[in-house]
Each structure stands twice: as structure tokens, then as C-alpha cells.
Short mmCIF file of C-alpha atoms in Angstrom, two decimals:
data_model
loop_
_atom_site.label_atom_id
_atom_site.label_comp_id
_atom_site.label_asym_id
_atom_site.label_seq_id
_atom_site.Cartn_x
_atom_site.Cartn_y
_atom_site.Cartn_z
CA UNK N 1 -0.02 -0.07 -0.07
CA UNK N 2 1.70 3.06 -1.22
CA UNK N 3 -0.14 5.76 0.74
CA UNK N 4 0.12 3.90 4.08
CA UNK N 5 2.91 5.53 6.43
CA UNK N 6 3.93 3.98 9.91
CA UNK N 7 5.32 5.71 12.90
CA UNK N 8 4.58 9.31 11.93
CA UNK N 9 4.74 11.90 14.69
CA UNK N 10 1.05 11.87 14.63
CA UNK N 11 0.51 8.06 15.03
CA UNK N 12 3.14 8.11 17.64
CA UNK N 13 1.58 11.06 19.65
CA UNK N 14 -1.92 9.64 18.55
CA UNK N 15 -1.72 6.68 21.08
CA UNK N 16 -1.07 8.96 23.94
CA UNK N 17 -4.18 10.91 22.86
CA UNK N 18 -5.88 7.61 23.32
CA UNK N 19 -4.82 7.27 26.83
CA UNK N 20 -6.07 10.58 28.05
CA UNK N 21 -8.30 10.55 31.15
CA UNK N 22 -7.02 7.25 31.91
CA UNK N 23 -4.66 5.62 34.61
CA UNK N 24 -1.34 3.84 33.45
CA UNK N 25 -0.20 1.24 36.20
CA UNK N 26 3.04 -0.16 37.06
CA UNK N 27 3.06 -3.84 37.12
CA UNK N 28 5.64 -6.38 37.75
CA UNK N 29 3.87 -9.86 37.02
CA UNK N 30 1.36 -10.92 34.44
CA UNK N 31 -1.09 -11.49 37.19
CA UNK N 32 -0.80 -7.69 38.12
CA UNK N 33 -1.15 -6.80 34.72
CA UNK N 34 -4.41 -8.74 34.64
CA UNK N 35 -5.46 -7.08 37.87
CA UNK N 36 -4.84 -3.72 36.25
CA UNK N 37 -6.71 -4.20 33.15
CA UNK N 38 -9.70 -5.63 35.02
CA UNK N 39 -9.83 -2.42 37.11
CA UNK N 40 -9.92 -0.34 34.20
CA UNK N 41 -6.14 0.78 33.52
CA UNK N 42 -5.71 2.42 29.91
CA UNK N 43 -2.06 0.84 29.94
CA UNK N 44 0.57 -1.01 32.01
CA UNK N 45 4.00 -0.29 32.64
CA UNK N 46 5.88 -3.75 32.71
CA UNK N 47 8.93 -3.56 35.10
CA UNK N 48 10.89 -5.94 37.32
CA UNK N 49 10.73 -3.76 40.60
CA UNK N 50 8.16 -0.95 41.40
CA UNK N 51 10.02 2.45 42.26
CA UNK N 52 9.46 1.84 46.06
CA UNK N 53 11.53 -1.53 45.93
CA UNK N 54 14.11 -0.10 43.66
CA UNK N 55 14.42 2.69 46.47
CA UNK N 56 14.42 0.08 49.23
CA UNK N 57 16.85 -2.33 47.56
CA UNK N 58 19.26 -0.07 46.00
CA UNK N 59 21.92 -1.08 43.40
CA UNK N 60 21.59 -0.41 39.56
CA UNK N 61 18.06 -0.64 38.09
CA UNK N 62 18.02 -1.64 34.47
CA UNK N 63 15.42 -2.45 31.79
CA UNK N 64 13.25 -5.68 32.61
CA UNK N 65 13.78 -9.11 31.41
CA UNK N 66 12.31 -9.61 28.03
CA UNK N 67 10.59 -12.74 29.13
CA UNK N 68 8.58 -10.77 31.49
CA UNK N 69 7.63 -8.13 29.19
CA UNK N 70 6.54 -10.90 26.76
CA UNK N 71 4.31 -12.57 29.19
CA UNK N 72 2.65 -9.17 30.10
CA UNK N 73 2.15 -8.40 26.43
CA UNK N 74 0.53 -11.72 26.03
CA UNK N 75 -1.61 -11.55 29.04
CA UNK N 76 -3.38 -8.04 28.50
CA UNK N 77 -5.25 -6.46 25.47
CA UNK N 78 -4.48 -2.91 26.64
CA UNK N 79 -0.98 -1.20 25.53
CA UNK N 80 2.12 -2.20 27.47
CA UNK N 81 4.84 0.10 28.14
CA UNK N 82 8.28 -0.54 29.36
CA UNK N 83 11.19 1.53 30.70
CA UNK N 84 14.75 2.11 29.46
CA UNK N 85 17.40 3.86 31.25
CA UNK N 86 18.04 7.48 30.38
CA UNK N 87 20.54 7.57 27.25
CA UNK N 88 20.37 3.67 26.94
CA UNK N 89 19.69 3.44 23.18
CA UNK N 90 20.37 -0.42 23.04
CA UNK N 91 17.76 -1.08 25.85
CA UNK N 92 15.16 1.23 23.77
CA UNK N 93 16.17 -0.88 20.74
CA UNK N 94 15.41 -4.32 22.61
CA UNK N 95 12.12 -2.91 23.83
CA UNK N 96 11.14 -1.79 20.20
CA UNK N 97 12.05 -5.29 18.98
CA UNK N 98 9.85 -6.82 21.74
CA UNK N 99 6.98 -4.62 20.21
CA UNK N 100 6.21 -2.80 23.49
CA UNK N 101 3.62 0.10 22.56
CA UNK N 102 5.59 2.87 24.39
CA UNK N 103 9.17 3.20 25.83
CA UNK N 104 9.51 5.06 28.85
CA UNK N 105 12.89 6.75 29.02
CA UNK N 106 12.80 6.82 32.78
CA UNK N 107 14.81 8.57 35.59
CA UNK N 108 13.38 5.64 37.99
CA UNK N 109 16.11 3.41 36.49
CA UNK N 110 19.88 4.36 36.84
CA UNK N 111 20.92 6.53 34.11
CA UNK N 112 23.22 5.08 31.45
CA UNK N 113 24.37 8.49 30.03
CA UNK N 114 24.76 11.54 32.22
CA UNK N 115 25.16 13.86 29.20
CA UNK N 116 22.75 12.72 26.53
CA UNK N 117 19.34 11.51 26.43
CA UNK N 118 18.23 8.80 23.50
CA UNK N 119 17.50 10.36 20.14
CA UNK N 120 14.05 9.13 19.91
CA UNK N 121 13.47 10.23 16.33
CA UNK N 122 15.32 7.18 15.21
CA UNK N 123 12.70 4.78 16.74
CA UNK N 124 9.09 3.64 15.38
CA UNK N 125 8.11 3.04 18.87
CA UNK N 126 6.88 6.11 20.76
CA UNK N 127 8.64 7.75 23.83
CA UNK N 128 7.22 9.20 27.11
CA UNK N 129 9.78 11.02 29.10
CA UNK N 130 9.64 12.71 32.43
CA UNK N 131 10.15 16.46 33.13
CA UNK N 132 10.07 18.84 36.01
CA UNK N 133 9.80 21.96 34.01
CA UNK N 134 8.63 23.43 30.71
CA UNK N 135 12.35 23.60 29.27
CA UNK N 136 12.98 20.04 30.27
CA UNK N 137 9.58 18.98 28.59
CA UNK N 138 10.51 20.76 25.45
CA UNK N 139 14.13 19.42 25.13
CA UNK N 140 12.60 15.77 25.44
CA UNK N 141 9.94 16.92 22.68
CA UNK N 142 13.00 18.11 20.52
CA UNK N 143 14.70 14.56 20.82
CA UNK N 144 11.48 12.91 19.61
CA UNK N 145 9.54 12.26 22.87
CA UNK N 146 5.70 11.82 21.97
CA UNK N 147 4.29 12.29 25.35
CA UNK N 148 5.41 13.83 28.47
CA UNK N 149 4.95 13.03 32.19
CA UNK N 150 5.94 14.90 35.58
CA UNK N 151 8.76 13.21 37.24
CA UNK N 152 7.26 13.62 40.65
CA UNK N 153 9.19 11.55 43.19
CA UNK N 154 8.49 7.71 42.21
CA UNK N 155 8.38 5.26 44.92
CA UNK N 156 7.45 7.53 47.88
CA UNK N 157 3.60 7.84 47.94
CA UNK N 158 4.17 11.63 48.53
CA UNK N 159 2.60 13.59 45.68
CA UNK N 160 4.16 17.00 46.35
CA UNK N 161 6.89 16.80 43.72
CA UNK N 162 4.38 15.68 40.96
CA UNK N 163 2.09 18.72 42.22
CA UNK N 164 5.17 21.02 41.85
CA UNK N 165 6.12 19.66 38.45
CA UNK N 166 2.56 19.88 36.78
CA UNK N 167 2.09 23.51 38.49
CA UNK N 168 5.38 24.39 37.10
CA UNK N 169 5.00 23.17 33.71
CA UNK N 170 1.35 24.43 33.26
CA UNK N 171 2.22 27.89 34.68
CA UNK N 172 5.41 28.26 32.36
CA UNK N 173 3.21 27.49 29.39
CA UNK N 174 0.65 30.23 30.57
CA UNK N 175 3.37 32.63 31.06
CA UNK N 176 4.56 32.05 27.47
CA UNK N 177 1.07 32.44 26.06
CA UNK N 178 0.94 35.91 27.62
CA UNK N 179 4.27 37.04 25.96
CA UNK N 180 4.69 39.31 22.91
CA UNK N 181 6.26 37.52 19.84
CA UNK N 182 9.42 39.68 20.23
CA UNK N 183 9.89 38.45 23.88
CA UNK N 184 9.83 34.84 22.68
CA UNK N 185 13.74 34.81 21.71
CA UNK N 186 14.76 35.49 25.17
CA UNK N 187 12.19 32.92 26.43
CA UNK N 188 13.57 30.24 24.20
CA UNK N 189 17.01 31.33 25.67
CA UNK N 190 16.05 31.08 29.15
CA UNK N 191 14.18 27.62 28.74
CA UNK N 192 17.06 26.32 26.83
CA UNK N 193 14.51 25.03 24.26
CA UNK N 194 14.30 25.75 20.40
CA UNK N 195 12.69 28.90 19.23
CA UNK N 196 10.31 27.24 16.86
CA UNK N 197 8.84 24.97 19.59
CA UNK N 198 8.53 27.78 22.15
CA UNK N 199 6.85 29.94 19.70
CA UNK N 200 4.41 27.02 18.92
CA UNK N 201 3.64 26.51 22.74
CA UNK N 202 3.18 30.52 23.12
CA UNK N 203 0.58 30.60 20.07
CA UNK N 204 -1.31 27.48 20.85
CA UNK N 205 -1.14 27.84 24.65
CA UNK N 206 -0.36 24.02 25.41
CA UNK N 207 2.00 21.50 24.92
CA UNK N 208 2.37 19.91 21.58
CA UNK N 209 2.01 16.48 23.22
CA UNK N 210 -0.12 14.81 25.77
CA UNK N 211 1.04 15.64 29.41
CA UNK N 212 0.54 13.02 32.21
CA UNK N 213 1.34 13.02 35.89
CA UNK N 214 3.70 10.72 37.45
CA UNK N 215 5.58 10.08 40.70
CA UNK N 216 3.94 9.70 44.19
CA UNK N 217 0.15 9.31 43.33
CA UNK N 218 -1.36 6.81 45.87
CA UNK N 219 -4.93 7.68 46.20
CA UNK N 220 -8.15 8.54 44.31
CA UNK N 221 -7.86 11.95 45.81
CA UNK N 222 -4.18 12.41 44.59
CA UNK N 223 -5.25 11.37 40.94
CA UNK N 224 -8.23 13.84 41.09
CA UNK N 225 -6.16 16.46 42.22
CA UNK N 226 -3.71 16.08 39.41
CA UNK N 227 -6.59 15.86 36.91
CA UNK N 228 -7.88 19.24 38.47
CA UNK N 229 -4.46 20.77 38.02
CA UNK N 230 -4.65 20.02 34.50
CA UNK N 231 -3.12 16.75 33.82
CA UNK N 232 -4.32 14.69 30.85
CA UNK N 233 -3.88 11.62 32.75
CA UNK N 234 -2.21 9.67 35.53
CA UNK N 235 0.60 7.28 36.02
CA UNK N 236 0.46 5.26 39.34
CA UNK N 237 3.57 3.25 40.21
CA UNK N 238 4.05 1.75 43.51
CA UNK N 239 0.90 3.24 44.97
CA UNK N 240 -1.59 0.19 43.72
CA UNK N 241 0.53 -2.78 44.29
CA UNK N 242 2.19 -1.51 47.58
CA UNK N 243 -1.18 -1.04 49.18
CA UNK N 244 -3.47 -3.33 50.93
CA UNK N 245 -6.02 -4.09 48.47
CA UNK N 246 -4.53 -3.58 45.02
CA UNK N 247 -7.70 -4.43 42.83
CA UNK N 248 -10.08 -2.14 45.09
CA UNK N 249 -7.53 0.66 45.03
CA UNK N 250 -6.66 0.48 41.23
CA UNK N 251 -10.42 0.67 40.21
CA UNK N 252 -11.16 3.51 42.71
CA UNK N 253 -8.24 5.32 40.97
CA UNK N 254 -9.67 4.96 37.46
CA UNK N 255 -12.98 6.05 38.79
CA UNK N 256 -11.80 9.33 40.48
CA UNK N 257 -9.78 10.17 37.36
CA UNK N 258 -12.82 10.25 35.21
CA UNK N 259 -14.99 11.96 37.77
CA UNK N 260 -11.92 14.08 39.18
CA UNK N 261 -14.44 17.10 39.56
CA UNK N 262 -16.94 15.55 41.40
CA UNK N 263 -16.08 15.30 45.20
CA UNK N 264 -19.04 12.87 45.90
CA UNK N 265 -17.90 10.32 43.49
CA UNK N 266 -14.26 10.57 44.74
CA UNK N 267 -15.53 10.29 48.49
CA UNK N 268 -17.63 7.17 47.48
CA UNK N 269 -14.83 5.35 45.65
CA UNK N 270 -12.22 6.27 48.63
CA UNK N 271 -14.14 4.23 51.24
CA UNK N 272 -12.97 1.23 52.56
CA UNK N 273 -9.87 0.77 50.32
CA UNK N 274 -7.57 -0.59 53.11
CA UNK N 275 -3.98 0.64 53.75
CA UNK N 276 -2.40 2.92 51.34
CA UNK N 277 1.35 2.48 50.68
CA UNK N 278 3.26 3.48 53.76
CA UNK N 279 5.33 6.29 51.80
CA UNK N 280 8.23 8.32 52.46
CA UNK N 281 8.29 12.22 52.68
CA UNK N 282 10.15 13.54 50.16
CA UNK N 283 11.80 16.01 52.62
CA UNK N 284 13.18 13.22 54.53
CA UNK N 285 14.96 11.78 51.45
CA UNK N 286 18.64 12.91 51.23
CA UNK N 287 19.30 14.66 47.78
CA UNK N 288 21.22 11.98 46.21
CA UNK N 289 18.25 9.73 46.59
CA UNK N 290 15.77 12.03 44.65
CA UNK N 291 15.09 10.40 41.47
CA UNK N 292 13.61 13.68 39.84
CA UNK N 293 16.98 15.18 39.82
CA UNK N 294 18.16 12.59 37.25
CA UNK N 295 17.68 13.87 33.64
CA UNK N 296 18.30 17.38 32.70
CA UNK K 1 -29.78 20.33 18.94
CA UNK K 2 -27.23 19.17 21.55
CA UNK K 3 -24.63 16.69 20.75
CA UNK K 4 -23.13 14.43 23.60
CA UNK K 5 -19.66 13.26 23.64
CA UNK K 6 -19.05 10.23 26.01
CA UNK K 7 -16.50 11.53 28.17
CA UNK K 8 -15.49 8.50 30.48
CA UNK K 9 -11.99 8.24 28.78
CA UNK K 10 -10.24 8.87 25.52
CA UNK K 11 -9.90 11.72 23.29
CA UNK K 12 -13.41 13.10 23.69
CA UNK K 13 -12.10 16.67 23.71
CA UNK K 14 -10.83 16.41 20.14
CA UNK K 15 -14.28 15.15 19.06
CA UNK K 16 -15.85 18.26 20.97
CA UNK K 17 -13.65 20.69 18.93
CA UNK K 18 -14.42 19.01 15.63
CA UNK K 19 -18.11 19.09 16.14
CA UNK K 20 -18.02 22.76 17.31
CA UNK K 21 -15.98 23.63 14.23
CA UNK K 22 -18.96 22.10 12.22
CA UNK K 23 -21.35 24.36 14.35
CA UNK K 24 -22.72 21.87 16.73
CA UNK K 25 -23.40 22.49 20.52
CA UNK K 26 -21.62 19.79 22.57
CA UNK K 27 -22.14 18.49 26.10
CA UNK K 28 -19.59 15.79 27.50
CA UNK K 29 -21.59 12.92 28.90
CA UNK K 30 -20.66 10.85 31.97
CA UNK K 31 -23.87 10.24 33.74
CA UNK K 32 -27.27 8.98 32.48
CA UNK K 33 -29.10 12.25 33.25
CA UNK K 34 -26.56 14.07 30.88
CA UNK K 35 -27.48 11.53 28.15
CA UNK K 36 -31.01 12.24 28.53
CA UNK K 37 -30.21 15.83 27.66
CA UNK K 38 -28.53 15.11 24.18
CA UNK K 39 -30.01 14.50 20.91
CA UNK K 40 -27.06 12.55 19.49
CA UNK K 41 -23.90 10.82 21.01
CA UNK K 42 -20.28 10.36 19.96
CA UNK K 43 -18.31 7.62 21.69
CA UNK K 44 -14.82 8.45 21.07
CA UNK K 45 -11.32 6.79 20.67
CA UNK K 46 -9.71 5.35 23.83
CA UNK K 47 -9.26 2.01 25.57
CA UNK K 48 -12.54 0.24 25.08
CA UNK K 49 -11.84 -1.99 28.17
CA UNK K 50 -11.73 1.17 30.35
CA UNK K 51 -14.91 2.79 28.84
CA UNK K 52 -16.73 -0.67 29.35
CA UNK K 53 -15.50 -1.02 32.97
CA UNK K 54 -16.64 2.67 33.92
CA UNK K 55 -20.17 2.28 31.86
CA UNK K 56 -20.82 -0.64 34.16
CA UNK K 57 -19.60 0.50 37.42
CA UNK K 58 -21.67 3.69 36.91
CA UNK K 59 -24.79 1.74 35.40
CA UNK K 60 -24.71 3.60 32.00
CA UNK K 61 -25.12 0.40 29.91
CA UNK K 62 -29.15 0.27 30.07
CA UNK K 63 -29.39 3.98 29.30
CA UNK K 64 -26.78 3.66 26.40
CA UNK K 65 -28.41 0.63 24.77
CA UNK K 66 -31.68 2.36 24.80
CA UNK K 67 -30.19 5.39 23.50
CA UNK K 68 -28.67 4.12 20.53
CA UNK K 69 -31.96 2.37 19.39
CA UNK K 70 -33.47 5.87 18.71
CA UNK K 71 -30.92 8.24 18.59
CA UNK K 72 -27.84 9.07 16.19
CA UNK K 73 -24.59 7.67 17.59
CA UNK K 74 -21.05 7.84 15.98
CA UNK K 75 -18.20 5.58 17.40
CA UNK K 76 -14.58 5.96 16.40
CA UNK K 77 -12.09 3.00 17.16
CA UNK K 78 -12.76 2.17 20.73
CA UNK K 79 -16.22 3.71 20.06
CA UNK K 80 -16.67 1.35 17.04
CA UNK K 81 -16.14 -1.67 19.24
CA UNK K 82 -18.66 -0.25 21.82
CA UNK K 83 -21.18 -0.21 19.15
CA UNK K 84 -20.33 -3.64 17.63
CA UNK K 85 -23.03 -6.47 18.10
CA UNK K 86 -20.17 -8.93 17.96
CA UNK K 87 -16.64 -8.47 19.01
CA UNK K 88 -13.49 -10.51 18.76
CA UNK K 89 -10.63 -10.39 21.38
CA UNK K 90 -12.92 -8.89 23.80
CA UNK K 91 -11.28 -8.87 27.57
CA UNK K 92 -12.97 -11.23 29.98
CA UNK K 93 -16.42 -10.00 31.08
CA UNK K 94 -16.25 -7.08 28.88
CA UNK K 95 -19.52 -5.58 27.97
CA UNK K 96 -20.48 -3.63 24.90
CA UNK K 97 -23.46 -1.36 23.84
CA UNK K 98 -24.20 -2.99 20.48
CA UNK K 99 -26.60 -1.65 18.07
CA UNK K 100 -24.29 -2.11 14.79
CA UNK K 101 -24.78 -5.36 13.09
CA UNK K 102 -21.11 -5.85 12.45
CA UNK K 103 -18.46 -8.07 13.82
CA UNK K 104 -15.26 -6.30 14.89
CA UNK K 105 -11.80 -7.47 16.15
CA UNK K 106 -10.02 -5.36 18.80
CA UNK K 107 -6.33 -4.35 17.96
CA UNK K 108 -6.68 -6.36 14.69
CA UNK K 109 -3.46 -4.90 13.18
CA UNK K 110 -1.31 -5.72 16.12
CA UNK K 111 0.35 -3.36 18.73
CA UNK K 112 1.43 0.38 18.27
CA UNK K 113 4.31 -0.83 15.92
CA UNK K 114 1.61 -1.46 13.43
CA UNK K 115 -0.37 1.81 13.73
CA UNK K 116 -0.44 3.82 10.56
CA UNK K 117 -1.73 6.82 8.55
CA UNK K 118 -3.58 6.25 5.24
CA UNK K 119 -6.06 7.74 2.85
CA UNK K 120 -9.29 6.34 3.03
CA UNK K 121 -12.38 6.80 0.74
CA UNK K 122 -15.08 8.23 2.54
CA UNK K 123 -18.35 8.48 0.21
CA UNK K 124 -16.00 8.63 -2.71
CA UNK K 125 -13.70 11.13 -1.47
CA UNK K 126 -10.18 10.56 -0.14
CA UNK K 127 -9.20 11.72 3.25
CA UNK K 128 -6.10 11.32 5.44
CA UNK K 129 -6.78 9.57 8.64
CA UNK K 130 -5.00 7.86 11.36
CA UNK K 131 -5.40 3.96 12.51
CA UNK K 132 -4.13 3.46 16.13
CA UNK K 133 -4.12 0.14 17.55
CA UNK K 134 -7.21 -0.10 15.27
CA UNK K 135 -9.97 -2.58 15.12
CA UNK K 136 -10.91 -4.32 12.10
CA UNK K 137 -14.34 -4.82 10.72
CA UNK K 138 -14.58 -8.57 9.86
CA UNK K 139 -18.35 -8.51 8.86
CA UNK K 140 -20.84 -5.86 8.14
CA UNK K 141 -24.19 -7.71 8.29
CA UNK K 142 -26.97 -5.16 7.59
CA UNK K 143 -24.79 -2.22 8.08
CA UNK K 144 -23.68 -0.20 4.68
CA UNK K 145 -20.20 0.43 4.22
CA UNK K 146 -19.21 4.19 3.83
CA UNK K 147 -15.58 4.13 3.99
CA UNK K 148 -13.10 1.62 2.88
CA UNK K 149 -9.24 1.09 2.72
CA UNK K 150 -7.73 -0.94 -0.12
CA UNK K 151 -11.34 -2.77 -0.40
CA UNK K 152 -11.73 -3.25 3.25
CA UNK K 153 -14.53 -1.58 5.15
CA UNK K 154 -13.12 0.95 7.82
CA UNK K 155 -16.46 2.84 8.27
CA UNK K 156 -20.10 1.63 8.33
CA UNK K 157 -23.58 3.02 8.68
CA UNK K 158 -26.82 1.44 9.77
CA UNK K 159 -29.67 3.91 9.90
CA UNK K 160 -28.68 6.55 12.69
CA UNK K 161 -25.70 4.57 13.82
CA UNK K 162 -22.13 5.30 12.38
CA UNK K 163 -18.68 3.60 13.30
CA UNK K 164 -15.23 4.07 12.22
CA UNK K 165 -12.23 2.20 12.79
CA UNK K 166 -10.01 5.37 12.34
CA UNK K 167 -9.58 8.71 14.13
CA UNK K 168 -10.74 11.77 11.94
CA UNK K 169 -10.59 13.64 15.31
CA UNK K 170 -6.86 13.19 15.32
CA UNK K 171 -6.29 14.41 11.82
CA UNK K 172 -8.98 17.06 11.84
CA UNK K 173 -10.94 15.46 8.77
CA UNK K 174 -14.61 16.65 8.79
CA UNK K 175 -16.18 14.35 6.45
CA UNK K 176 -17.56 11.56 8.75
CA UNK K 177 -18.67 14.26 11.51
CA UNK K 178 -20.51 16.08 8.73
CA UNK K 179 -22.11 13.18 7.64
CA UNK K 180 -23.25 12.26 11.03
CA UNK K 181 -24.39 15.74 11.87
CA UNK K 182 -26.39 15.78 8.61
CA UNK K 183 -28.17 12.64 9.76
CA UNK K 184 -29.41 14.33 13.08
CA UNK K 185 -32.80 16.14 12.42
#
């Protein structure tokens, strides 16, 4: 078919558009993936250890075993994402060959390159990348990311960093939209992002790709708050399978994400969920253990 | 005339923008009381398992099944699956609205690596559209084929009900939505 084209920017960012208003859940086994799908997840993130365990166990965190990813792909009908280390383009090549639906170039794993991120334009598989501010988001998009998520502080159950990041990104977008065209050259310099992309954001008043929140979301109320702050959707990592009743909590977070502006529904789904993950306050984390400071 | 867009999950805002561009008033629909207010409904792209799950949890299926019997409804991608009478590759326990006498197959081209853009023929005219982890229409029953790609049906109509495997709301093409709005009297 001569007129058919794969992996265009539109096709890559298009899948993220379909995930909007949904919850993407970290899973470490095929059984957890099934629970996530049954609870209404729009996608699962296949990994070997959830961020809370990576944090507790320490050591170098890498891409998951291909067998695990294969099993999860076979088990569910929803999209499957998997993580590659920052800058580790061979892990990304492996994930592409496994036909995952999205690659997360993630600060949750140990970075493989402290200078360069992956050149994501060379891949057919779309990428999601973390960001803490607008400049970082635009640099990732320049490298070919088709979706952005806040970094938050993964594995803590403390939503404060995610709040900071989504607020920062969206208020920087609003500030750009208020600028005159002749002020955008300096704005691009300050954001350390290409002028054309800065101009596009200033004129449209939004990021050119979907913006999710990740890192510390643990309750239905957390998810709804992120949606009210303007997120397109939510990643939940350790928050579900490190809690007392994962199936119930997962389903509740899905419902709260859809009815994010209806406190009655959020109250109803928040009842009787059992223990939330124990959590760590971000302020108690020594700076070298803060994952959100990885990447630039 | 008020057109509803099912806003449980997915790219409903893109449908809303496209419908508004064509002059329609639009209401996002998440509750049966909202469904009661609208004259027509669009079920957007997204994850059909998630939409089905939420529709079940919030008791929307009876109202949706009644709605599609009498009022114009358009489904794209996941929305087409929701409107199909028969679905291959459904998740365990997944429910559908039904109404379109077709058999569809979920993610029938494969995963995201097999998603693509292509030109399809809609009522004899060519339009660029995106097929993202798209379903395929395996059998059309009583429905009429209104768009095809290399001879294979990609959009159908049966009376007031429309379904497409692609996403005009992503590429911004207006042909399908125009046909749909024209059918609402």
C-alpha cells in the first residue's frame, strides 16, 4: 500500500491521545497486569521492581527481562509500556524489538548516560519522558518524545513533587502564552529550548503532546487533584501494588480520574480501600536519593 | 440540537472541538442524566476495556443501549467496538453497547508498531486518517460500508448509527462528522 505510513509523529502522539483521562499502572507480573486491566487501566508499565522497591533495595536499576515483558504483552489487551534507562539506546532498541507500545525513558532506572538522552526520532516506537519544568519537557520533545509526564518523586507515595512539576510546567506554558512575539527569543534562551517549539507553545497555549502526571500518586484524591490541576491522565507506580487491596484501589483511582471534578464520587470510591502504601516524605530523602533530579 | 460526547475516557475533547468547528453545541456525557439531555452521541477513541468498565460501574449500559435504538450515535475506534454487536478479542467480562450489526476485532492490526496513517475513501472522496491500535471490521451484516481502505471496510452506517475504525478527530478531517451531523434532524 503506497499511501500507508507507519510511525509518523501523528501516529506516535496519537496513541497518547487515546490514553487521556486514564490511569497507567506499574505492574511486575502478568497477574498484576491482569488485575490492572480488570480495574480499568488504560495501559500498564511492565517492570521488574516498582520504584518503592528500587528505592528500598538500591543497586543499579535496569530494563526488565524480555521474558517478563513478553508475558505481560501476552496477558493483556491494553497497551504495554516498558522502561529504558536514560540514554540507553540499546535497551530502547530491545524494547522496540519486543513490540512494546510505548517506551518510558525513565529516571526511575539508573541513568546510562549523564550527558545525552536517547535520540528518539530514530525509533518507530513512541517515547514518554519525564520532566520537572517546561524547558525540560521541550528538550525531550525536541529529541522526539511523543508524550510527557511529570517526574514527581517515584516510589514515595508523596504527591508533593508531582504537584510542583505539573504546576510549574503549566504555569510556564501560561506565562509563554502571555508574551509578545518579540519576547519569545529570550524566552527560548531561558527555557534552553528551540525557538520554533517555544513559539508554537506560546501561540497554541499548550504543549504539543499529551501531559500526564507521575511520581507519588497513591490515592483516588491524589489522582483527581492532578486532573484538576490540568493533567491529561495519571501514572500510578508503587501506589497500587504496595497497598493493602490493589484491585479495589486500582479501580477507585480509575473512577476518581474520570470523575475528578465530582467530590461525591471521589468520596464514595475512597471508602474502605484498606491501607495506602506507607510512603516516605520527600523532605526526608537525602538529595542523592531523589530520582527527579536525574535527567536535565 | 445538542450533541453528547461520551467523556468516560479517551480523546473526547478532540471530538468536541471538531463538532464545534462544524457548528454543533456539545455536552460531555458521563452520567445518564446528561445522556437524557442530548439528541445524538459520539463515543470517542480510547481504551474500550476502560470505557466498558466505567460504563458498567456507573450503571450506564441500560441507558446507552436504549439511546442507540432511537438516536444518532457515532463511534470511532474504541467507540466502534462499543457499538459492535459482535466483538473478537474482548477482555474477559467486557460488555458492549451494541446496535451495529457488525463483527469487529480489537487491535486487529497488532500493537502500536502496526499503527499507521492512510488515505481512505469516504463516500467516494479521499481523506487522510490515523489508525491507532485499530480494530478491523470482519463482517458488516446489515450495515452499509461508507469508507474503505484497499477494499476493506473501515467505516459503516446502519440507519442512525455510524462507526469508524479510524480517528478523524486526530487528523481533523470533517467528512465523517459532517455525514453524522447531517443525519440528525
